[in-house]
Amino acid sequence: GTLDAAVRRVDNGSLGSMTSQVSGANSTSKLILRGIEDLGGGLSAGFYLDSTIGADTGAAGGLQFWDRRSTVSLASVKLGELRLGRDWVPTHLVWSAFDPFSTLGVASANTFRSLTASRALGQAFGSAPETQAANPTLRVSNAVEYFLPPGLGGFYGMLIVTQGENGTTAAGFTDGDGFRLGWTGRGVHAAAAQFTTRNASGGQRFRDQAFGVSYEFSGNRVGIAQRRWLFGSDRTVSTQVGALIAVGAGQIKLTYVHADQTGATAALSANDARLLGAGYVYNLSKRTALYVHAARVDNRGAAVFTIPGGPAVSASPSAANYFGGKKSTAFESGIRHDF
Amino acid sequence: GTLDAAVRRVDNGSLGSMTSQVSGANSTSKLILRGIEDLGGGLSAGFYLDSTIGADTGAAGGLQFWDRRSTVSLASVKLGELRLGRDWVPTHLVWSAFDPFSTLGVASANTFRSLTASRALGQAFGSAPETQAANPTLRVSNAVEYFLPPGLGGFYGMLIVTQGENGTTAAGFTDGDGFRLGWTGRGVHAAAAQFTTRNASGGQRFRDQAFGVSYEFSGNRVGIAQRRWLFGSDRTVSTQVGALIAVGAGQIKLTYVHADQTGATAALSANDARLLGAGYVYNLSKRTALYVHAARVDNRGAAVFTIPGGPAVSASPSAANYFGGKKSTAFESGIRHDF
Amino acid sequence: GTLDAAVRRVDNGSLGSMTSQVSGANSTSKLILRGIEDLGGGLSAGFYLDSTIGADTGAAGGLQFWDRRSTVSLASVKLGELRLGRDWVPTHLVWSAFDPFSTLGVASANTFRSLTASRALGQAFGSAPETQAANPTLRVSNAVEYFLPPGLGGFYGMLIVTQGENGTTAAGFTDGDGFRLGWTGRGVHAAAAQFTTRNASGGQRFRDQAFGVSYEFSGNRVGIAQRRWLFGSDRTVSTQVGALIAVGAGQIKLTYVHADQTGATAALSANDARLLGAGYVYNLSKRTALYVHAARVDNRGAAVFTIPGGPAVSASPSAANYFGGKKSTAFESGIRHDF
């Protein structure tokens, strides 16, 4: 597992600033239990349980205790792996893999994964706090997955089908399917994924797509990736360019993310935003690191994206704390310890 | 512990069918922490913590995290064991021991343990989801138990007293007492148990009784058992006949359960039901197995028992999805992995 | 970790008595995960996760799963330790260290830590069950702590600052700071601590202070301590005198606590109370013990302190179960097992 805690300061311009303690800004604080049993003949069985820890408050899990993953698998080196349970959606795995910040902390490429500020997400899943936790852009329950075996010349891939169980995606019961396909070799990593939800709001279809490519050389990495959320006439398309630069025992991280929203009206299509982020991670050992991250979110039109942890903002133009088109700036410094 | 996930399809006749993913159809998905300390002189101390895992969703526990068991014990090889905490009720342990399906999955002998469909249970404990989890026909909190020592010529037995703490059974505070007594030898296993609740609805007494006998030969087992729920003029009496047949590395399971309800009126007494179930478990190792189970529930009168995981049904004759007297058919296939 | 369960009987005089099962009367039932990584050069990193177990019901945690502690640290033998996360408040650590009963069980010096009966606590934090769990007189979230290094001639000490995050103390977001300072040597232990909350009810300041001194000789210990809760014109000042006497493989514990309340009126200032407690702990091994505790709380004026686990009482003079000025007597016997 991991415990990672940091002190964060977020400045929301004229709305003031706030200092808080946050968990998992470099690597998610979590408790993992897992194991593999060798069944002989290239067959193996495995289990994986993973629970988020709120290092700052002691909270565990989200809507469920083993919120990050709970799976049981049967794997063959020749035929691939069959896996059942709750797991990550393939689009998040691609998106996260190319983000130098792994979608964590103030400079996370998931800063635009906001049900209140991304219209495509909000229209598809509503905006209650529960839907923020349950919508299938991060993880999904009731999954049946198939993974290709290793040794396919650098190619990897998987298919996923999830049962809706006559519920709603907002309740965590997503009727969906998707895939992930990638290739690694000669320092290059390229991957694409899609996950389609058939029971989003109004029984409509929500499409989530991600793809990216990166190149590694002498311990450095540069990459570019895109994530597309499509629901009816609404789209939120985020494009991310990032770099990891090895510096002695540490690493410099740089990111730029642009969120392009398109909707039924010109006003909705003007609600774009961009994020600039930089960080430095100093490794005390393989298990322990100190880090500093800084980031700025710059809204266009009436967009209200913020870096979490600042003073409360509103998307309503008549509210005193209306945030449309404003800037959010943040800094955080913390300790990450794997155990 | 164990992780066990399966895909289940339940067909509720004219109400349609549903596919879902379920946890623990062969063996409950769970996390167990336990240990024993040898104190010398035949004395030992022990602890046991057991938490349900929802392999399909990542949920943990029920109303409480360590919902399956949380006990501390002092044991003597001569005098027996004193145990305090939350534990299984003795009647469930007898009922479960004789069911080839261990009261799990589509063919579970606990399919008739329904607060909405068993009138004796519903009258005694109400029908809210919380009472389904808290009523003392499975486990009970605040227990003081005494277990006979080993080496009594095959006899085993225990007494249990639980504190009501001025609460209600629906809140998990059961004012009850009971016992379990059994004998094993020459392939025969016979057992009986009772647990009486003194603070069921209206402060009335609810009696829960179970007994059974089985015979084992060449790895096969046949058995018969009965469970009786008695509350005022209402009774639900379930009789189960089952067989386990060894087949190579696997096992065939067969079960027939008949639920006989008796009430104040002839109509209430006509609400019987029966379950037919069959399954095959293929062991990949001692820890890992693949399995398929099939079952059918056949209601009589206005009985509304169903196999969980199908389309929603109603006990109200005026509802569009009224299920009185109908059939529920189910199939499931999954992986069980112990860790 | 620890599992500790006991049977308790509390007699609230004319209101009758009640028997219950309780958890953690000798040592809190808990699950601990922790570790330290040696980083070389006197540096180390560590993590600590601690979750309360309700041995009687199987419940885990409080408002959060890792309710007792969740911290990550970086420590230097020369410079001291920096620690982030959820941790104990320094005042509780001092108060608990001098109580022979470690603030647990019927004779706990925290019997007077009641939001309904201590006016200073009730005025500062309200009296909802959530505030009983969240108020910062036991533990606090979002803490940044600094601990002095070892080897300072018996002196130890720490500073703590906690982030309010624009919340309320009742929600667990305490805007506070404090310190602890102590000295041990020649059998003497002296310590003092303070924790000030700046966002108690009405945005007012709540001060929590503790100090004590003890003397150890031939395995016995005597001590005296005081805890002061100050909010506006209301004060609850508890003074505790205690002794631990070694007797063979066991220990006798004696305690006397006097709670002196001061308020805006003479009536409020008359609501004092005192507690007399005695216990015997018999160690079966280093890890396992049997114990018996007895205690009596004696209220003055309209004070309504009780020993938890008895019949419900009221602070309202017109209620049938009004408890003002009455006595609560209790006895408990249990098993404690460390694992």
Tab-separated table of N, CA, C and O in Angstrom, chain A residues 3-7 18-22 31 53-60 65 284-288 290 311-312 333-339, chain C residues 33 35-37 39 43 45-49 64-67 69-74 82 84-86 140-144 163-166 173:
chain	number	residue	atom	x	y	z
A	3	LEU	N	0.965	5.465	1.844
A	3	LEU	CA	0.410	6.622	2.550
A	3	LEU	C	1.102	7.854	1.992
A	3	LEU	O	2.334	7.924	1.967
A	4	ASP	N	0.309	8.824	1.570
A	4	ASP	CA	0.824	10.026	0.917
A	4	ASP	C	-0.013	11.198	1.421
A	4	ASP	O	-1.233	11.224	1.249
A	5	ALA	N	0.630	12.143	2.090
A	5	ALA	CA	-0.083	13.318	2.601
A	5	ALA	C	0.677	14.575	2.215
A	5	ALA	O	1.905	14.574	2.145
A	6	ALA	N	-0.066	15.651	1.961
A	6	ALA	CA	0.555	16.901	1.544
A	6	ALA	C	-0.232	18.080	2.096
A	6	ALA	O	-1.408	17.956	2.427
A	7	VAL	N	0.436	19.220	2.189
A	7	VAL	CA	-0.239	20.465	2.514
A	7	VAL	C	-0.410	21.225	1.203
A	7	VAL	O	0.533	21.332	0.415
A	18	MET	N	-7.223	29.105	0.282
A	18	MET	CA	-7.437	28.201	1.409
A	18	MET	C	-6.273	27.215	1.496
A	18	MET	O	-5.758	26.764	0.474
A	19	THR	N	-5.890	26.886	2.738
A	19	THR	CA	-4.865	25.875	2.964
A	19	THR	C	-5.547	24.629	3.491
A	19	THR	O	-6.450	24.713	4.314
A	20	SER	N	-5.153	23.476	3.000
A	20	SER	CA	-5.757	22.234	3.470
A	20	SER	C	-4.705	21.141	3.483
A	20	SER	O	-3.596	21.319	2.981
A	21	GLN	N	-5.069	20.019	4.099
A	21	GLN	CA	-4.207	18.846	4.004
A	21	GLN	C	-4.905	17.880	3.062
A	21	GLN	O	-6.125	17.696	3.147
A	22	VAL	N	-4.158	17.279	2.146
A	22	VAL	CA	-4.750	16.374	1.169
A	22	VAL	C	-4.010	15.037	1.191
A	22	VAL	O	-2.883	14.935	1.660
A	31	LEU	N	-4.605	0.796	0.623
A	31	LEU	CA	-4.256	-0.488	1.221
A	31	LEU	C	-4.564	-1.555	0.193
A	31	LEU	O	-5.703	-1.652	-0.282
A	53	ILE	N	-7.206	5.182	1.012
A	53	ILE	CA	-7.077	5.725	2.368
A	53	ILE	C	-7.046	7.242	2.265
A	53	ILE	O	-6.348	7.799	1.421
A	54	GLY	N	-7.827	7.908	3.099
A	54	GLY	CA	-7.725	9.356	3.230
A	54	GLY	C	-6.703	9.632	4.323
A	54	GLY	O	-7.050	9.633	5.498
A	55	ALA	N	-5.437	9.829	3.933
A	55	ALA	CA	-4.385	9.963	4.941
A	55	ALA	C	-4.655	11.136	5.873
A	55	ALA	O	-4.302	11.111	7.049
A	56	ASP	N	-5.323	12.179	5.360
A	56	ASP	CA	-5.568	13.376	6.170
A	56	ASP	C	-6.655	13.190	7.216
A	56	ASP	O	-6.629	13.834	8.264
A	57	THR	N	-7.624	12.301	6.964
A	57	THR	CA	-8.756	12.148	7.880
A	57	THR	C	-8.924	10.730	8.409
A	57	THR	O	-9.723	10.484	9.306
A	58	GLY	N	-8.218	9.749	7.823
A	58	GLY	CA	-8.397	8.365	8.220
A	58	GLY	C	-9.553	7.671	7.525
A	58	GLY	O	-9.854	6.517	7.820
A	59	ALA	N	-10.234	8.360	6.606
A	59	ALA	CA	-11.334	7.725	5.868
A	59	ALA	C	-10.795	6.592	5.000
A	59	ALA	O	-9.633	6.613	4.592
A	60	ALA	N	-11.645	5.599	4.728
A	60	ALA	CA	-11.234	4.492	3.866
A	60	ALA	C	-12.290	4.263	2.797
A	60	ALA	O	-13.477	4.374	3.061
A	65	PHE	N	-15.845	0.006	0.492
A	65	PHE	CA	-14.527	-0.035	1.135
A	65	PHE	C	-13.433	-0.346	0.124
A	65	PHE	O	-12.441	0.361	0.017
A	284	LEU	N	13.784	9.645	-1.734
A	284	LEU	CA	14.661	9.314	-0.609
A	284	LEU	C	15.053	7.848	-0.670
A	284	LEU	O	16.073	7.441	-0.134
A	285	SER	N	14.186	7.029	-1.279
A	285	SER	CA	14.442	5.606	-1.491
A	285	SER	C	13.454	5.157	-2.551
A	285	SER	O	12.688	5.974	-3.072
A	286	LYS	N	13.458	3.862	-2.849
A	286	LYS	CA	12.471	3.382	-3.821
A	286	LYS	C	11.052	3.536	-3.289
A	286	LYS	O	10.097	3.625	-4.042
A	287	ARG	N	10.913	3.530	-1.944
A	287	ARG	CA	9.585	3.530	-1.344
A	287	ARG	C	9.121	4.921	-0.902
A	287	ARG	O	7.928	5.129	-0.686
A	288	THR	N	10.073	5.855	-0.698
A	288	THR	CA	9.710	7.110	-0.053
A	288	THR	C	10.189	8.310	-0.869
A	288	THR	O	11.318	8.310	-1.360
A	290	LEU	N	9.777	12.885	-1.370
A	290	LEU	CA	9.239	14.208	-1.050
A	290	LEU	C	8.892	14.873	-2.373
A	290	LEU	O	9.566	14.630	-3.375
A	311	PRO	N	-11.402	27.791	-1.860
A	311	PRO	CA	-12.710	28.282	-1.396
A	311	PRO	C	-13.800	27.824	-2.360
A	311	PRO	O	-13.543	27.683	-3.555
A	312	ALA	N	-15.009	27.600	-1.846
A	312	ALA	CA	-16.118	27.116	-2.664
A	312	ALA	C	-16.436	28.089	-3.784
A	312	ALA	O	-16.411	29.302	-3.580
A	333	SER	N	2.923	20.448	-1.222
A	333	SER	CA	4.195	19.827	-0.881
A	333	SER	C	3.897	18.688	0.081
A	333	SER	O	3.145	18.868	1.037
A	334	GLY	N	4.488	17.511	-0.165
A	334	GLY	CA	4.137	16.382	0.690
A	334	GLY	C	5.143	15.252	0.717
A	334	GLY	O	6.232	15.333	0.137
A	335	ILE	N	4.748	14.191	1.429
A	335	ILE	CA	5.544	12.972	1.607
A	335	ILE	C	4.756	11.801	1.040
A	335	ILE	O	3.571	11.653	1.328
A	336	ARG	N	5.417	10.946	0.279
A	336	ARG	CA	4.804	9.713	-0.192
A	336	ARG	C	5.628	8.537	0.307
A	336	ARG	O	6.846	8.535	0.185
A	337	HIS	N	4.945	7.547	0.919
A	337	HIS	CA	5.638	6.389	1.479
A	337	HIS	C	4.893	5.116	1.084
A	337	HIS	O	3.728	4.942	1.439
A	338	ASP	N	5.546	4.223	0.345
A	338	ASP	CA	4.946	2.936	-0.020
A	338	ASP	C	5.268	1.897	1.052
A	338	ASP	O	6.365	1.886	1.600
A	339	PHE	N	4.313	1.031	1.315
A	339	PHE	CA	4.556	-0.025	2.305
A	339	PHE	C	4.054	-1.362	1.791
A	339	PHE	O	3.409	-1.416	0.757
C	33	LEU	N	-2.000	-1.272	11.431
C	33	LEU	CA	-1.012	-1.580	10.400
C	33	LEU	C	0.036	-0.484	10.482
C	33	LEU	O	-0.304	0.694	10.442
C	35	GLY	N	4.588	0.535	9.966
C	35	GLY	CA	5.909	0.120	9.546
C	35	GLY	C	6.851	1.290	9.508
C	35	GLY	O	6.434	2.450	9.504
C	36	ILE	N	8.153	0.956	9.557
C	36	ILE	CA	9.192	1.983	9.486
C	36	ILE	C	10.209	1.528	8.452
C	36	ILE	O	10.588	0.358	8.411
C	37	GLU	N	10.637	2.441	7.596
C	37	GLU	CA	11.668	2.151	6.606
C	37	GLU	C	12.921	2.936	6.979
C	37	GLU	O	12.860	4.164	7.156
C	39	LEU	N	16.021	4.823	6.093
C	39	LEU	CA	16.521	5.483	4.884
C	39	LEU	C	18.023	5.724	4.942
C	39	LEU	O	18.606	6.269	4.008
C	43	LEU	N	18.001	8.797	9.079
C	43	LEU	CA	16.671	9.145	8.554
C	43	LEU	C	15.786	7.898	8.470
C	43	LEU	O	16.271	6.805	8.183
C	45	ALA	N	11.425	6.677	7.381
C	45	ALA	CA	10.057	7.032	7.015
C	45	ALA	C	9.140	6.023	7.679
C	45	ALA	O	9.519	4.865	7.884
C	46	GLY	N	7.943	6.439	8.039
C	46	GLY	CA	7.040	5.518	8.727
C	46	GLY	C	5.595	5.801	8.401
C	46	GLY	O	5.238	6.907	8.002
C	47	PHE	N	4.768	4.746	8.562
C	47	PHE	CA	3.329	4.952	8.414
C	47	PHE	C	2.638	4.248	9.564
C	47	PHE	O	3.190	3.327	10.185
C	48	TYR	N	1.417	4.683	9.880
C	48	TYR	CA	0.668	4.150	11.014
C	48	TYR	C	-0.817	4.276	10.690
C	48	TYR	O	-1.324	5.376	10.462
C	49	LEU	N	-1.521	3.130	10.658
C	49	LEU	CA	-2.968	3.101	10.434
C	49	LEU	C	-3.603	2.350	11.595
C	49	LEU	O	-3.141	1.269	11.966
C	64	GLN	N	-14.840	7.576	10.436
C	64	GLN	CA	-13.998	7.100	9.349
C	64	GLN	C	-13.399	5.751	9.774
C	64	GLN	O	-13.337	5.456	10.965
C	65	PHE	N	-12.956	4.944	8.811
C	65	PHE	CA	-12.471	3.605	9.145
C	65	PHE	C	-11.202	3.665	9.994
C	65	PHE	O	-11.120	3.059	11.053
C	66	TRP	N	-10.180	4.396	9.506
C	66	TRP	CA	-8.917	4.503	10.258
C	66	TRP	C	-9.063	5.661	11.233
C	66	TRP	O	-8.363	6.666	11.140
C	67	ASP	N	-10.025	5.536	12.168
C	67	ASP	CA	-10.419	6.654	13.019
C	67	ASP	C	-9.400	6.996	14.089
C	67	ASP	O	-9.341	8.122	14.557
C	69	ARG	N	-5.944	6.611	14.019
C	69	ARG	CA	-4.728	7.276	13.530
C	69	ARG	C	-4.493	6.898	12.083
C	69	ARG	O	-4.736	5.753	11.699
C	70	SER	N	-4.019	7.832	11.300
C	70	SER	CA	-3.576	7.567	9.929
C	70	SER	C	-2.524	8.614	9.625
C	70	SER	O	-2.841	9.753	9.331
C	71	THR	N	-1.258	8.220	9.736
C	71	THR	CA	-0.178	9.208	9.592
C	71	THR	C	0.965	8.663	8.746
C	71	THR	O	1.193	7.465	8.667
C	72	VAL	N	1.686	9.600	8.125
C	72	VAL	CA	2.918	9.292	7.417
C	72	VAL	C	3.979	10.249	7.962
C	72	VAL	O	3.687	11.408	8.246
C	73	SER	N	5.206	9.739	8.197
C	73	SER	CA	6.236	10.530	8.877
C	73	SER	C	7.579	10.445	8.196
C	73	SER	O	7.899	9.445	7.555
C	74	LEU	N	8.357	11.465	8.428
C	74	LEU	CA	9.765	11.458	8.075
C	74	LEU	C	10.495	11.831	9.364
C	74	LEU	O	10.170	12.854	9.977
C	82	LEU	N	8.742	14.799	11.441
C	82	LEU	CA	7.646	15.553	10.831
C	82	LEU	C	6.565	14.529	10.505
C	82	LEU	O	6.837	13.514	9.859
C	84	LEU	N	2.374	13.868	9.224
C	84	LEU	CA	1.155	14.415	8.637
C	84	LEU	C	0.008	13.411	8.722
C	84	LEU	O	0.230	12.211	8.570
C	85	GLY	N	-1.217	13.913	8.948
C	85	GLY	CA	-2.390	13.044	8.914
C	85	GLY	C	-3.314	13.238	10.095
C	85	GLY	O	-3.387	14.323	10.675
C	86	ARG	N	-4.041	12.156	10.450
C	86	ARG	CA	-4.962	12.185	11.583
C	86	ARG	C	-4.255	11.568	12.776
C	86	ARG	O	-3.676	10.494	12.665
C	140	VAL	N	-7.713	14.311	16.014
C	140	VAL	CA	-7.939	15.438	15.119
C	140	VAL	C	-7.386	15.105	13.732
C	140	VAL	O	-6.368	14.421	13.602
C	141	SER	N	-8.110	15.554	12.691
C	141	SER	CA	-7.685	15.319	11.300
C	141	SER	C	-6.826	16.475	10.806
C	141	SER	O	-6.725	17.504	11.467
C	142	ASN	N	-6.221	16.305	9.632
C	142	ASN	CA	-5.486	17.370	8.935
C	142	ASN	C	-4.367	17.964	9.777
C	142	ASN	O	-4.140	19.171	9.767
C	143	ALA	N	-3.642	17.100	10.520
C	143	ALA	CA	-2.616	17.603	11.419
C	143	ALA	C	-1.242	17.608	10.755
C	143	ALA	O	-0.890	16.706	10.006
C	144	VAL	N	-0.476	18.668	11.041
C	144	VAL	CA	0.959	18.703	10.747
C	144	VAL	C	1.641	18.776	12.109
C	144	VAL	O	1.342	19.668	12.896
C	163	GLN	N	-5.531	21.928	10.103
C	163	GLN	CA	-6.243	22.774	9.143
C	163	GLN	C	-7.755	22.659	9.318
C	163	GLN	O	-8.293	21.558	9.380
C	164	GLY	N	-8.434	23.804	9.352
C	164	GLY	CA	-9.889	23.805	9.483
C	164	GLY	C	-10.598	23.576	8.164
C	164	GLY	O	-11.728	23.105	8.135
C	165	GLU	N	-9.952	23.894	7.054
C	165	GLU	CA	-10.503	23.674	5.711
C	165	GLU	C	-11.900	24.243	5.551
C	165	GLU	O	-12.781	23.645	4.939
C	166	ASN	N	-12.138	25.413	6.126
C	166	ASN	CA	-13.431	26.118	6.040
C	166	ASN	C	-14.604	25.280	6.567
C	166	ASN	O	-15.755	25.532	6.209
C	173	PHE	N	-13.267	19.082	11.077
C	173	PHE	CA	-12.277	19.983	10.500
C	173	PHE	C	-11.949	21.059	11.516
C	173	PHE	O	-12.623	22.086	11.593
